[in-house]
Coordinates of C-alpha atoms and ligand atoms in Angstrom, one line a residue:
M1 CA 0.0 0.0 0.0
V2 CA 1.4 3.4 -1.0
F3 CA 0.1 6.7 0.3
R4 CA 1.1 10.3 -0.3
V5 CA 2.1 11.8 3.0
E6 CA 3.1 15.3 4.3
C7 CA 5.2 16.1 7.3
H8 CA 3.3 18.0 10.0
C9 CA 5.9 17.4 12.7
C10 CA 7.2 20.9 13.1
P11 CA 6.4 24.6 12.4
P12 CA 6.2 25.4 8.7
N13 CA 9.4 25.8 6.7
T14 CA 11.6 24.4 9.5
C15 CA 12.0 20.8 8.4
D16 CA 13.6 19.6 5.1
W17 CA 10.9 16.9 4.7
Q18 CA 8.3 19.6 4.1
E19 CA 10.0 20.6 0.8
K20 CA 9.8 17.0 -0.5
K21 CA 6.9 15.1 -2.1
L22 CA 6.8 12.0 0.0
V23 CA 5.1 8.7 0.0
L24 CA 4.6 6.1 2.7
K25 CA 4.8 2.5 1.7
L26 CA 3.4 -0.2 4.0
S27 CA 4.2 -3.9 3.7
F28 CA 4.1 -7.0 5.8
P29 CA 7.5 -8.8 5.3
S30 CA 8.7 -11.6 7.5
T31 CA 10.7 -10.4 10.5
T32 CA 14.0 -11.8 9.1
R33 CA 13.8 -9.9 5.8
V34 CA 16.3 -7.1 5.4
S35 CA 14.7 -3.7 5.1
E36 CA 14.9 -1.8 1.8
R37 CA 16.3 1.1 3.8
T38 CA 19.3 -1.0 4.9
F39 CA 20.1 -1.9 1.3
M40 CA 19.8 1.7 0.1
D41 CA 21.8 3.0 3.0
R42 CA 24.6 0.6 2.1
C43 CA 24.5 1.8 -1.5
K44 CA 24.7 5.5 -0.3
E45 CA 27.7 4.6 1.8
L46 CA 29.6 2.5 -0.7
V47 CA 28.7 4.0 -4.1
Q48 CA 30.9 7.0 -4.2
G49 CA 33.1 9.1 -6.5
E50 CA 33.0 7.8 -10.1
H51 CA 30.1 5.5 -9.3
A52 CA 27.9 8.1 -7.5
W53 CA 25.7 8.4 -10.7
V54 CA 23.9 5.3 -9.5
L55 CA 22.2 7.2 -6.7
N56 CA 20.1 9.0 -9.3
H57 CA 18.6 5.6 -10.2
L58 CA 17.8 4.3 -6.7
P59 CA 14.9 5.3 -4.5
D60 CA 15.7 8.0 -1.9
I61 CA 14.5 6.3 1.3
I62 CA 14.5 8.8 4.1
W63 CA 12.9 6.8 6.9
S64 CA 11.7 3.4 7.7
F65 CA 10.2 1.7 10.8
D66 CA 9.0 -1.7 11.9
I67 CA 5.9 -2.3 14.1
P68 CA 5.9 -5.8 15.6
F69 CA 2.5 -7.4 16.3
R70 CA 1.5 -7.0 19.9
A71 CA 1.0 -9.7 22.5
G72 CA -2.5 -11.2 22.2
S73 CA -2.9 -10.3 18.5
P74 CA -3.9 -13.1 16.0
Q75 CA -0.3 -13.2 14.8
D76 CA 1.0 -13.7 18.3
N77 CA -1.6 -16.5 19.0
L78 CA -0.7 -18.3 15.7
K79 CA 3.0 -18.2 16.7
K80 CA 2.1 -19.8 20.1
K81 CA 0.2 -22.6 18.3
F82 CA 2.5 -23.3 15.4
G83 CA 5.9 -22.4 16.7
D84 CA 8.7 -22.4 14.1
A85 CA 6.3 -23.4 11.3
D86 CA 4.7 -19.9 11.6
E87 CA 6.7 -17.2 9.9
M88 CA 6.5 -14.0 12.0
R89 CA 5.8 -10.8 10.1
V90 CA 6.1 -7.1 11.0
L91 CA 4.3 -4.1 9.7
R92 CA 7.0 -2.2 7.9
G93 CA 6.7 1.5 6.8
V94 CA 9.1 3.2 4.4
I95 CA 9.0 6.9 3.6
Q96 CA 10.6 7.9 0.3
E97 CA 10.4 10.6 -2.3
E98 CA 7.6 10.2 -4.7
L99 CA 8.5 8.8 -8.1
K100 CA 6.6 8.8 -11.4
P101 CA 5.3 5.7 -13.2
L102 CA 6.4 4.9 -16.8
V103 CA 3.2 6.5 -18.2
Y104 CA 4.8 9.9 -17.5
L105 CA 7.3 9.3 -20.4
K106 CA 6.7 10.9 -23.7
T107 CA 8.9 9.3 -26.4
A108 CA 10.1 5.8 -27.2
K109 CA 13.7 7.1 -26.8
E110 CA 12.9 8.3 -23.3
C111 CA 11.6 4.8 -22.5
A112 CA 14.7 3.2 -23.9
Q113 CA 17.0 5.4 -21.8
V114 CA 14.9 4.6 -18.7
F115 CA 15.3 0.9 -19.3
Y116 CA 19.0 1.2 -20.1
D117 CA 19.4 3.3 -16.8
V118 CA 17.7 0.5 -14.8
F119 CA 19.9 -2.1 -16.5
Q120 CA 23.1 -0.2 -15.6
C121 CA 21.9 0.5 -12.1
H122 CA 21.1 -3.2 -11.5
H123 CA 24.6 -4.1 -12.6
R124 CA 26.4 -1.5 -10.5
V125 CA 24.5 -2.5 -7.3
W126 CA 25.1 -6.3 -8.0
K127 CA 28.8 -5.8 -8.6
Y128 CA 29.2 -3.6 -5.6
P129 CA 27.8 -3.5 -2.9
E130 CA 26.7 -7.0 -4.1
I131 CA 22.9 -6.7 -3.8
L132 CA 20.6 -8.7 -6.1
H133 CA 17.2 -7.1 -6.8
R134 CA 15.1 -10.2 -7.7
D135 CA 11.8 -8.5 -8.6
I136 CA 12.1 -6.6 -11.9
S137 CA 8.7 -5.7 -13.1
Q138 CA 7.0 -2.8 -15.0
G139 CA 5.6 -1.5 -11.7
N140 CA 9.1 -1.4 -10.1
I141 CA 10.6 0.7 -12.8
M142 CA 9.9 4.4 -12.1
V143 CA 11.0 7.8 -13.3
H144 CA 12.6 10.5 -11.3
E145 CA 12.7 14.1 -12.6
K146 CA 15.4 16.4 -11.4
N147 CA 16.3 19.8 -12.9
G148 CA 14.4 19.0 -16.0
K149 CA 16.3 15.7 -16.5
I150 CA 14.7 12.3 -16.5
Y151 CA 16.2 9.3 -14.7
G152 CA 15.1 5.7 -14.7
V153 CA 14.8 4.3 -11.2
L154 CA 14.9 0.7 -10.1
N155 CA 12.5 0.8 -7.2
D156 CA 11.2 -1.7 -4.6
W157 CA 14.1 -3.5 -3.1
D158 CA 12.1 -5.4 -0.6
L159 CA 12.8 -8.8 -2.2
A160 CA 16.5 -8.2 -2.6
I161 CA 19.2 -10.2 -1.0
W162 CA 22.9 -9.8 -0.2
L163 CA 24.8 -11.9 -2.7
N164 CA 26.5 -15.0 -1.2
N165 CA 24.8 -14.5 2.1
E166 CA 24.4 -18.0 3.6
R167 CA 21.8 -16.7 6.1
D168 CA 19.6 -16.1 3.1
G169 CA 20.2 -19.7 1.9
P170 CA 16.8 -21.3 2.5
T171 CA 14.7 -18.3 1.4
S172 CA 16.6 -18.1 -1.9
L173 CA 15.0 -21.4 -2.8
F174 CA 11.6 -19.8 -3.0
R175 CA 10.4 -18.2 -6.2
T176 CA 10.5 -14.5 -5.9
G177 CA 9.3 -12.0 -8.4
T178 CA 6.2 -10.8 -10.2
K179 CA 4.8 -13.7 -12.4
P180 CA 4.5 -12.1 -15.9
Y181 CA 8.2 -10.9 -15.6
M182 CA 9.9 -13.8 -13.9
A183 CA 12.6 -15.8 -15.7
H184 CA 11.0 -18.9 -17.2
E185 CA 13.3 -21.4 -15.3
Q186 CA 12.0 -20.0 -12.0
Q187 CA 8.5 -20.9 -13.0
S188 CA 9.3 -24.6 -13.6
V189 CA 8.2 -27.1 -10.9
N190 CA 11.8 -28.3 -10.9
W191 CA 13.2 -24.9 -10.0
E192 CA 15.7 -25.1 -7.1
G193 CA 17.7 -21.9 -7.4
P194 CA 19.9 -20.1 -7.2
H195 CA 18.5 -16.8 -8.3
R196 CA 21.2 -15.5 -10.7
Y197 CA 22.0 -12.1 -12.2
R198 CA 20.9 -13.3 -15.6
H199 CA 17.4 -14.2 -14.3
N200 CA 16.8 -10.5 -13.6
M201 CA 18.1 -9.7 -17.1
E202 CA 15.6 -12.1 -18.6
S203 CA 12.9 -10.2 -16.5
I204 CA 14.0 -6.9 -18.1
F205 CA 13.5 -8.6 -21.5
Y206 CA 9.9 -9.7 -20.6
M207 CA 9.2 -6.3 -19.1
M208 CA 10.2 -4.5 -22.3
F209 CA 8.5 -7.1 -24.4
L210 CA 5.1 -6.8 -22.7
F211 CA 5.4 -3.0 -22.5
V212 CA 6.1 -2.3 -26.2
C213 CA 3.6 -5.0 -27.4
L214 CA 0.7 -4.0 -25.0
Y215 CA 1.0 -0.2 -25.1
S216 CA 0.3 1.9 -28.1
K217 CA 2.0 4.8 -26.2
P218 CA 3.5 5.0 -22.6
N219 CA 0.1 6.1 -21.2
E220 CA -2.2 4.1 -23.5
K221 CA -2.8 0.4 -23.5
V222 CA -3.7 -1.3 -26.8
S223 CA -7.4 -2.3 -27.2
H224 CA -8.2 -5.9 -26.5
I225 CA -9.7 -6.2 -29.9
E226 CA -6.3 -6.3 -31.5
A227 CA -6.0 -10.1 -31.0
N228 CA -2.4 -10.3 -32.2
N229 CA -1.2 -8.6 -29.0
Y230 CA -3.9 -9.9 -26.8
E231 CA -2.3 -13.3 -26.5
Y232 CA 0.4 -11.7 -24.3
E233 CA -2.2 -9.8 -22.2
V234 CA -3.1 -13.0 -20.5
W235 CA 0.4 -13.2 -19.1
H236 CA -0.9 -10.8 -16.4
R237 CA -3.5 -13.4 -15.3
S238 CA -1.7 -16.7 -15.8
D239 CA -0.1 -19.2 -13.4
D240 CA 3.5 -20.4 -13.3
C241 CA 2.8 -23.5 -15.3
F242 CA 1.4 -21.6 -18.3
L243 CA 4.0 -18.9 -18.1
H244 CA 6.9 -21.4 -17.9
L245 CA 5.7 -23.1 -21.1
T246 CA 4.9 -19.9 -23.0
K247 CA 8.1 -18.2 -22.1
S248 CA 10.1 -21.4 -22.9
T249 CA 8.7 -21.1 -26.4
V250 CA 9.6 -17.4 -26.6
V251 CA 13.2 -17.9 -25.6
N252 CA 13.7 -21.1 -27.6
T253 CA 12.1 -20.2 -30.9
A254 CA 14.3 -19.5 -33.9
L255 CA 11.4 -17.4 -35.4
F256 CA 10.8 -14.7 -32.8
D257 CA 8.6 -11.9 -34.2
P258 CA 7.3 -9.7 -31.4
P259 CA 4.2 -7.7 -32.3
V260 CA 5.6 -4.3 -31.3
T261 CA 3.2 -1.4 -31.6
P262 CA 4.1 1.3 -34.2
F263 CA 5.0 3.9 -31.5
F264 CA 7.6 1.5 -30.0
I265 CA 8.9 0.0 -33.3
G266 CA 12.5 1.0 -32.4
F267 CA 12.4 -1.7 -29.7
F268 CA 12.0 -4.5 -32.4
L269 CA 15.7 -4.7 -32.9
W270 CA 16.4 -4.7 -29.1
L271 CA 14.0 -7.5 -28.5
T272 CA 15.0 -9.7 -31.4
E273 CA 18.7 -9.2 -30.5
L274 CA 18.1 -10.0 -26.8
Q275 CA 16.1 -13.0 -27.8
D276 CA 18.9 -14.2 -30.1
H277 CA 21.3 -14.2 -27.1
L278 CA 18.8 -16.0 -24.9
F279 CA 18.3 -18.5 -27.7
M280 CA 22.0 -19.2 -28.2
G281 CA 22.5 -19.3 -24.4
F282 CA 19.8 -21.9 -23.7
S283 CA 20.9 -23.9 -26.8
S284 CA 24.5 -24.1 -25.4
L285 CA 23.1 -24.9 -21.9
R286 CA 21.2 -27.9 -23.4
I287 CA 24.4 -29.1 -25.3
H288 CA 26.3 -28.8 -22.0
I289 CA 23.7 -30.8 -20.1
K290 CA 23.8 -33.6 -22.8
Q291 CA 27.6 -33.7 -22.7
A292 CA 27.6 -33.9 -19.0
A293 CA 25.1 -36.8 -19.1
K294 CA 27.3 -38.7 -21.7
Q295 CA 30.4 -38.2 -19.6
K296 CA 28.6 -39.4 -16.5
A297 CA 27.5 -42.5 -18.4
S298 CA 31.0 -43.3 -19.5
H299 CA 32.3 -42.6 -15.9
S300 CA 34.6 -39.9 -17.2
D301 CA 35.1 -37.1 -14.7
K302 CA 36.3 -34.6 -17.3
L303 CA 33.3 -32.2 -17.1
L304 CA 33.6 -29.3 -19.5
P305 CA 33.2 -25.9 -17.8
F306 CA 30.1 -23.9 -18.5
D307 CA 29.3 -20.5 -17.1
K308 CA 25.7 -20.8 -15.9
E309 CA 25.8 -17.2 -14.7
T310 CA 25.9 -15.9 -18.3
L311 CA 24.6 -19.0 -20.2
G312 CA 28.1 -19.7 -21.5
G313 CA 28.8 -16.0 -22.2
H314 CA 25.8 -15.5 -24.5
F315 CA 23.7 -13.5 -22.0
S316 CA 26.3 -11.6 -20.1
Y317 CA 26.3 -8.0 -19.0
K318 CA 28.7 -7.0 -21.8
Q319 CA 26.6 -8.7 -24.5
I320 CA 23.4 -6.9 -23.3
A321 CA 25.2 -3.6 -22.9
M322 CA 26.3 -3.9 -26.5
I323 CA 22.7 -4.1 -27.6
L324 CA 21.1 -1.5 -25.2
H325 CA 23.6 1.4 -25.5
I326 CA 22.3 2.2 -28.9
F327 CA 18.6 2.8 -29.7
N328 CA 17.3 3.5 -33.2
N329 CA 20.9 4.2 -34.4
E330 CA 21.3 6.8 -31.6
Q331 CA 23.8 6.5 -28.7
L332 CA 22.1 6.5 -25.3
T333 CA 23.8 7.7 -22.1
T334 CA 26.2 5.2 -20.6
H335 CA 26.9 6.3 -17.0
G336 CA 30.0 4.6 -15.8
L337 CA 33.4 5.8 -17.2
E338 CA 34.6 2.2 -17.2
W339 CA 31.7 1.0 -19.5
Q340 CA 31.9 4.1 -21.7
K341 CA 35.5 3.1 -22.5
I342 CA 34.6 -0.6 -23.0
L343 CA 31.7 0.1 -25.3
E344 CA 33.6 2.7 -27.3
A345 CA 36.4 0.2 -27.9
L346 CA 34.0 -2.6 -28.8
S347 CA 32.1 -0.3 -31.2
Q348 CA 35.3 0.7 -32.9
D349 CA 36.3 -3.0 -33.2
G350 CA 32.9 -3.7 -34.8
A351 CA 33.2 -0.7 -37.2
S352 CA 36.7 -1.7 -38.3
Q353 CA 35.5 -5.3 -38.9
D354 CA 32.6 -4.0 -40.9
E355 CA 35.0 -2.2 -43.2
Ligands
ZN401 ZN1 9.0 17.8 9.8

């Protein structure tokens, strides 16, 4: 639940909260779940100097509080009856600056920059301070406007985890995310984790795919009569089993032809290129699994290495950045100096090869 709130704590114009447009977000996480504010405070602390750009793409959380359930409440009684089997929850409030939804955007290029911003932000926070978001969805991608400039913000870090944190071990087995955007492997009945960086990248792919096929403009959904796009509308109401199968078809088809609406036609190339990389990645993963089975059958212990984090290098950060840093033949803004240099060098390599 999200509410607009105002600060009435002190006389007018004496408190810096009064200048801000604030929202209060209420949720009921389990008591063991790390607060979004803890993650964001860690980012503010560690993301400095050359990397400070990332703070423009994260929510500005200024306060958070937890209210435990009181003695004698239904929660408390359930705990007494069920003991460890009952997961205790708290009422958690977070106060942050209000952000704008994607409908606020005007052009396809603005949307592309916002998605590219979110991709870059996700990478920075994953790399250092090593936090994995785990819930990429259309609703969690917001827009922040400052001094006439627009910034894409990756919002809602309440399902995030510290990378390699063993205390989070058991919970990482649970599926987390928003169904239409979850990586297809996570929606399989056989899913056992771990949640990897590339699963969030696959979510970014589905998020863009649904957005540019189901919206005729950022603030206008396509009419249901247009049956071609309607088949993807049902993703918003489908269960894991259906979505696992449908998305498996999307990533494993050699004939991917997304029904992008005319306004978003520039995204056609992005989507088909990203799908190409997913397609190649999952094909190599299948080959790897077959080889491993053969080797096991012949009792050979020479297992060929395969990087599951990036699907054998096909769906890595670098590969995706190569696609997303250009939209409709125009350069988008790449924020980190390190990546500006890498992409420039790669583009020059590509150009000289073309010649
Ligand atoms: Zn105040």
